[in-house]
């Protein structure tokens, strides 16, 4: 059982619910030095799993719940990102109202590292007012119109595409063009040497290279423009996606985020683009148009959820499982396969008259279901609790920043907050003296 003096108790999991069992805590530190020394000796952070590029599971040990919750809240609400903040609507004859369309635009995640931009207000004009510059603002434009049918609409799109390229604007169609060329190069390289490893693909933990390539192709094909379905006797409908957004580089942004390179983040084609090119923005009917300009600024989630870098950031307490009485044979197999799958495993029993016995294999997999308590024998044979100072975090990034970067940035912000409070305390003590 974990040292209860370091936590002041533990959470016992019983059939009715969870109950905290108190224990004599450690004596209060005499000063800050002793507190920091004790924290440094107990603190531990270890990565447990990386299910995908945007997911991270890690454990944080030896801290109070206030520390863990502060870290979680900072990841959600105080790690800055870039999002569309101001939308200047020049013309909108579509069905979606200006306010609703602006809100939808703001929720589009942008594939750009916010650490490369300044906060709005850092740069000022001659009168001392905040000024929009290429260091704090990203500009996007949307200029689309719907033709009478698919053929006419394609002509309008190509005409606008030529116009936008002449103005130095970057659309999602440019990204698709680069992706197609990359796909062709990968295909030709695969034909020349089927055994060559694809350096752009992450290694598979199960060594299923064929399945991995199929998954990559499926994800890549999701960015290809879908052909609208023409329903008889109904007007043509044009779907406006994030690929239709035009990035208008300001100042030296094109050199800082060059097109047709790896760029910042993971966007193929480089430059600054929405994280996904197939997000539906609006639908238009023949004759309807949308013309607007949108400015992205740096912000935090406590101001608006569109700035939050995580989809979810949560934690749970580490389960602690003890086998009080041996569990053998059929009952052991029932426990392993039905009541708590993944938590226990069967091992050969050395005792006479028994085939196998159940032992704890992976307490991390325990979901605290308490299903085993339905069996009166298992109920008396297993003790389950939660460790109060051992937290298992699950962080899922929206995609602008990798989850490990979000955790690191949250820790930096928490450190700055602590230093600020410490400074205020020192100032207060100095004033009293």
Short mmCIF file of N, CA and C in Angstrom, two decimals, residues 96-178:
data_model
loop_
_atom_site.label_atom_id
_atom_site.label_comp_id
_atom_site.label_asym_id
_atom_site.label_seq_id
_atom_site.Cartn_x
_atom_site.Cartn_y
_atom_site.Cartn_z
N UNK A 96 -26.66 32.10 -44.50
CA UNK A 96 -26.13 32.24 -43.14
C UNK A 96 -25.91 33.72 -42.82
N UNK A 97 -26.44 34.17 -41.70
CA UNK A 97 -26.30 35.55 -41.28
C UNK A 97 -24.83 35.88 -41.01
N UNK A 98 -24.52 37.17 -41.08
CA UNK A 98 -23.14 37.61 -40.89
C UNK A 98 -22.58 37.16 -39.54
N UNK A 99 -23.37 37.30 -38.47
CA UNK A 99 -22.89 36.95 -37.14
C UNK A 99 -22.61 35.46 -37.02
N UNK A 100 -23.50 34.64 -37.56
CA UNK A 100 -23.32 33.19 -37.49
C UNK A 100 -22.12 32.76 -38.33
N UNK A 101 -21.98 33.35 -39.51
CA UNK A 101 -20.85 33.02 -40.38
C UNK A 101 -19.53 33.42 -39.71
N UNK A 102 -19.52 34.58 -39.06
CA UNK A 102 -18.30 35.03 -38.37
C UNK A 102 -17.94 34.07 -37.24
N UNK A 103 -18.96 33.60 -36.52
CA UNK A 103 -18.71 32.66 -35.43
C UNK A 103 -18.15 31.35 -35.96
N UNK A 104 -18.69 30.86 -37.07
CA UNK A 104 -18.18 29.63 -37.67
C UNK A 104 -16.72 29.81 -38.13
N UNK A 105 -16.43 30.98 -38.66
CA UNK A 105 -15.05 31.25 -39.09
C UNK A 105 -14.09 31.22 -37.91
N UNK A 106 -14.53 31.78 -36.78
CA UNK A 106 -13.66 31.82 -35.62
C UNK A 106 -13.31 30.45 -35.07
N UNK A 107 -14.19 29.47 -35.28
CA UNK A 107 -13.97 28.13 -34.75
C UNK A 107 -13.09 27.26 -35.63
N UNK A 108 -12.63 27.79 -36.77
CA UNK A 108 -11.76 27.02 -37.67
C UNK A 108 -10.35 26.99 -37.07
N UNK A 109 -9.81 25.81 -36.74
CA UNK A 109 -8.44 25.76 -36.18
C UNK A 109 -7.41 26.06 -37.25
N UNK A 110 -6.41 26.85 -36.89
CA UNK A 110 -5.36 27.26 -37.82
C UNK A 110 -4.07 26.51 -37.50
N UNK A 111 -3.44 26.03 -38.56
CA UNK A 111 -2.21 25.24 -38.40
C UNK A 111 -1.00 26.17 -38.39
N UNK A 112 -0.82 26.85 -37.27
CA UNK A 112 0.30 27.77 -37.13
C UNK A 112 0.72 27.78 -35.66
N UNK A 113 2.02 27.90 -35.43
CA UNK A 113 2.55 27.91 -34.08
C UNK A 113 2.38 29.30 -33.48
N UNK A 114 1.58 29.46 -32.44
CA UNK A 114 1.34 30.80 -31.86
C UNK A 114 2.58 31.41 -31.23
N UNK A 115 3.58 30.60 -30.90
CA UNK A 115 4.79 31.13 -30.27
C UNK A 115 5.61 31.98 -31.22
N UNK A 116 5.29 31.91 -32.51
CA UNK A 116 6.00 32.71 -33.51
C UNK A 116 5.34 34.06 -33.74
N UNK A 117 4.30 34.37 -32.96
CA UNK A 117 3.59 35.64 -33.11
C UNK A 117 3.54 36.37 -31.77
N UNK A 118 3.43 37.69 -31.85
CA UNK A 118 3.33 38.53 -30.66
C UNK A 118 1.87 38.69 -30.26
N UNK A 119 1.67 39.07 -29.00
CA UNK A 119 0.33 39.42 -28.55
C UNK A 119 -0.10 40.73 -29.19
N UNK A 120 -1.40 40.83 -29.49
CA UNK A 120 -1.92 42.07 -30.04
C UNK A 120 -1.86 43.15 -28.96
N UNK A 121 -1.26 44.28 -29.32
CA UNK A 121 -1.03 45.34 -28.35
C UNK A 121 0.45 45.51 -28.04
N UNK A 122 1.26 44.51 -28.40
CA UNK A 122 2.70 44.61 -28.21
C UNK A 122 3.28 45.69 -29.11
N UNK A 123 2.75 45.78 -30.37
CA UNK A 123 3.15 46.82 -31.31
C UNK A 123 2.11 47.93 -31.29
N UNK A 124 2.57 49.17 -31.28
CA UNK A 124 1.67 50.33 -31.23
C UNK A 124 2.02 51.29 -32.36
N UNK A 125 1.04 52.12 -32.70
CA UNK A 125 1.27 53.14 -33.74
C UNK A 125 1.85 54.40 -33.12
N UNK A 126 1.91 55.47 -33.90
CA UNK A 126 2.50 56.72 -33.43
C UNK A 126 1.72 57.34 -32.28
N UNK A 127 0.42 57.06 -32.23
CA UNK A 127 -0.42 57.62 -31.17
C UNK A 127 -0.48 56.72 -29.94
N UNK A 128 0.22 55.60 -29.96
CA UNK A 128 0.24 54.70 -28.82
C UNK A 128 -0.88 53.69 -28.80
N UNK A 129 -1.67 53.59 -29.89
CA UNK A 129 -2.76 52.61 -29.96
C UNK A 129 -2.24 51.30 -30.54
N UNK A 130 -2.85 50.17 -30.14
CA UNK A 130 -2.42 48.88 -30.69
C UNK A 130 -2.51 48.87 -32.21
N UNK A 131 -1.49 48.34 -32.84
CA UNK A 131 -1.43 48.31 -34.30
C UNK A 131 -1.33 46.88 -34.79
N UNK A 132 -2.05 46.59 -35.88
CA UNK A 132 -1.98 45.27 -36.51
C UNK A 132 -0.76 45.21 -37.41
N UNK A 133 0.10 44.22 -37.17
CA UNK A 133 1.31 44.05 -37.96
C UNK A 133 1.43 42.60 -38.40
N UNK A 134 2.45 42.35 -39.22
CA UNK A 134 2.68 40.98 -39.67
C UNK A 134 3.19 40.11 -38.54
N UNK A 135 3.53 40.70 -37.39
CA UNK A 135 4.01 39.93 -36.25
C UNK A 135 2.89 39.54 -35.27
N UNK A 136 1.71 40.10 -35.45
CA UNK A 136 0.62 39.76 -34.53
C UNK A 136 -0.70 39.43 -35.23
N UNK A 137 -0.74 39.50 -36.55
CA UNK A 137 -2.00 39.30 -37.27
C UNK A 137 -1.79 38.42 -38.49
N UNK A 138 -2.72 37.51 -38.71
CA UNK A 138 -2.76 36.69 -39.93
C UNK A 138 -4.04 37.05 -40.68
N UNK A 139 -3.92 37.30 -41.96
CA UNK A 139 -5.06 37.76 -42.76
C UNK A 139 -5.51 36.64 -43.71
N UNK A 140 -6.82 36.37 -43.68
CA UNK A 140 -7.44 35.45 -44.63
C UNK A 140 -8.54 36.17 -45.38
N UNK A 141 -8.78 35.77 -46.61
CA UNK A 141 -9.88 36.32 -47.40
C UNK A 141 -10.73 35.17 -47.93
N UNK A 142 -11.99 35.48 -48.12
CA UNK A 142 -12.92 34.52 -48.72
C UNK A 142 -13.71 35.25 -49.79
N UNK A 143 -13.55 34.83 -51.03
CA UNK A 143 -14.22 35.47 -52.16
C UNK A 143 -14.78 34.36 -53.05
N UNK A 144 -16.04 34.01 -52.83
CA UNK A 144 -16.65 32.90 -53.56
C UNK A 144 -18.01 33.31 -54.10
N UNK A 145 -18.40 32.68 -55.20
CA UNK A 145 -19.71 32.91 -55.82
C UNK A 145 -20.20 31.60 -56.38
N UNK A 146 -21.49 31.46 -56.46
CA UNK A 146 -22.11 30.22 -56.94
C UNK A 146 -22.68 30.42 -58.33
N UNK A 147 -22.31 29.54 -59.26
CA UNK A 147 -22.84 29.60 -60.61
C UNK A 147 -24.18 28.88 -60.74
N UNK A 148 -24.73 28.91 -61.95
CA UNK A 148 -26.05 28.30 -62.17
C UNK A 148 -25.99 26.78 -62.17
N UNK A 149 -24.82 26.24 -62.51
CA UNK A 149 -24.65 24.79 -62.50
C UNK A 149 -23.19 24.48 -62.21
N UNK A 150 -22.87 23.18 -62.15
CA UNK A 150 -21.52 22.77 -61.77
C UNK A 150 -20.49 23.24 -62.79
N UNK A 151 -20.83 23.21 -64.09
CA UNK A 151 -19.88 23.61 -65.12
C UNK A 151 -19.56 25.09 -65.02
N UNK A 152 -20.60 25.91 -64.88
CA UNK A 152 -20.38 27.35 -64.76
C UNK A 152 -19.66 27.68 -63.45
N UNK A 153 -19.99 26.94 -62.39
CA UNK A 153 -19.36 27.20 -61.11
C UNK A 153 -17.86 26.90 -61.17
N UNK A 154 -17.48 25.87 -61.89
CA UNK A 154 -16.06 25.53 -62.02
C UNK A 154 -15.33 26.63 -62.78
N UNK A 155 -15.97 27.21 -63.80
CA UNK A 155 -15.35 28.32 -64.53
C UNK A 155 -15.14 29.52 -63.62
N UNK A 156 -16.14 29.80 -62.78
CA UNK A 156 -16.01 30.93 -61.84
C UNK A 156 -14.88 30.68 -60.85
N UNK A 157 -14.79 29.44 -60.37
CA UNK A 157 -13.75 29.12 -59.40
C UNK A 157 -12.36 29.27 -60.00
N UNK A 158 -12.17 28.78 -61.21
CA UNK A 158 -10.86 28.87 -61.85
C UNK A 158 -10.50 30.33 -62.15
N UNK A 159 -11.49 31.12 -62.53
CA UNK A 159 -11.24 32.53 -62.79
C UNK A 159 -10.78 33.24 -61.51
N UNK A 160 -11.46 32.94 -60.39
CA UNK A 160 -11.08 33.54 -59.11
C UNK A 160 -9.73 33.02 -58.63
N UNK A 161 -9.42 31.76 -58.97
CA UNK A 161 -8.15 31.18 -58.57
C UNK A 161 -7.00 31.89 -59.27
N UNK A 162 -7.17 32.18 -60.57
CA UNK A 162 -6.14 32.92 -61.31
C UNK A 162 -5.96 34.31 -60.71
N UNK A 163 -7.08 34.94 -60.34
CA UNK A 163 -7.02 36.27 -59.73
C UNK A 163 -6.29 36.25 -58.39
N UNK A 164 -6.59 35.24 -57.57
CA UNK A 164 -5.98 35.17 -56.24
C UNK A 164 -4.49 34.87 -56.34
N UNK A 165 -4.09 34.00 -57.26
CA UNK A 165 -2.67 33.72 -57.44
C UNK A 165 -1.92 34.95 -57.91
N UNK A 166 -2.57 35.77 -58.77
CA UNK A 166 -1.96 37.01 -59.23
C UNK A 166 -1.73 37.98 -58.09
N UNK A 167 -2.58 37.89 -57.06
CA UNK A 167 -2.44 38.78 -55.89
C UNK A 167 -1.55 38.17 -54.81
N UNK A 168 -0.99 36.98 -55.05
CA UNK A 168 -0.10 36.35 -54.09
C UNK A 168 -0.82 35.67 -52.95
N UNK A 169 -2.10 35.31 -53.14
CA UNK A 169 -2.87 34.65 -52.09
C UNK A 169 -2.70 33.14 -52.20
N UNK A 170 -2.87 32.43 -51.09
CA UNK A 170 -2.66 30.99 -51.02
C UNK A 170 -3.96 30.32 -50.62
N UNK A 171 -4.44 29.39 -51.42
CA UNK A 171 -5.68 28.67 -51.13
C UNK A 171 -5.40 27.21 -50.82
N UNK A 172 -6.44 26.51 -50.39
CA UNK A 172 -6.30 25.09 -50.11
C UNK A 172 -6.07 24.26 -51.35
N UNK A 173 -6.43 24.81 -52.52
CA UNK A 173 -6.20 24.08 -53.76
C UNK A 173 -4.71 24.00 -54.07
N UNK A 174 -3.95 25.03 -53.65
CA UNK A 174 -2.49 24.97 -53.80
C UNK A 174 -1.92 23.85 -52.94
N UNK A 175 -2.46 23.68 -51.74
CA UNK A 175 -2.01 22.60 -50.86
C UNK A 175 -2.33 21.25 -51.48
N UNK A 176 -3.54 21.11 -52.05
CA UNK A 176 -3.92 19.84 -52.68
C UNK A 176 -2.98 19.51 -53.85
N UNK A 177 -2.59 20.55 -54.59
CA UNK A 177 -1.67 20.33 -55.71
C UNK A 177 -0.34 19.76 -55.22
N UNK A 178 0.17 20.32 -54.12
CA UNK A 178 1.42 19.82 -53.56
C UNK A 178 1.25 18.40 -53.04
#
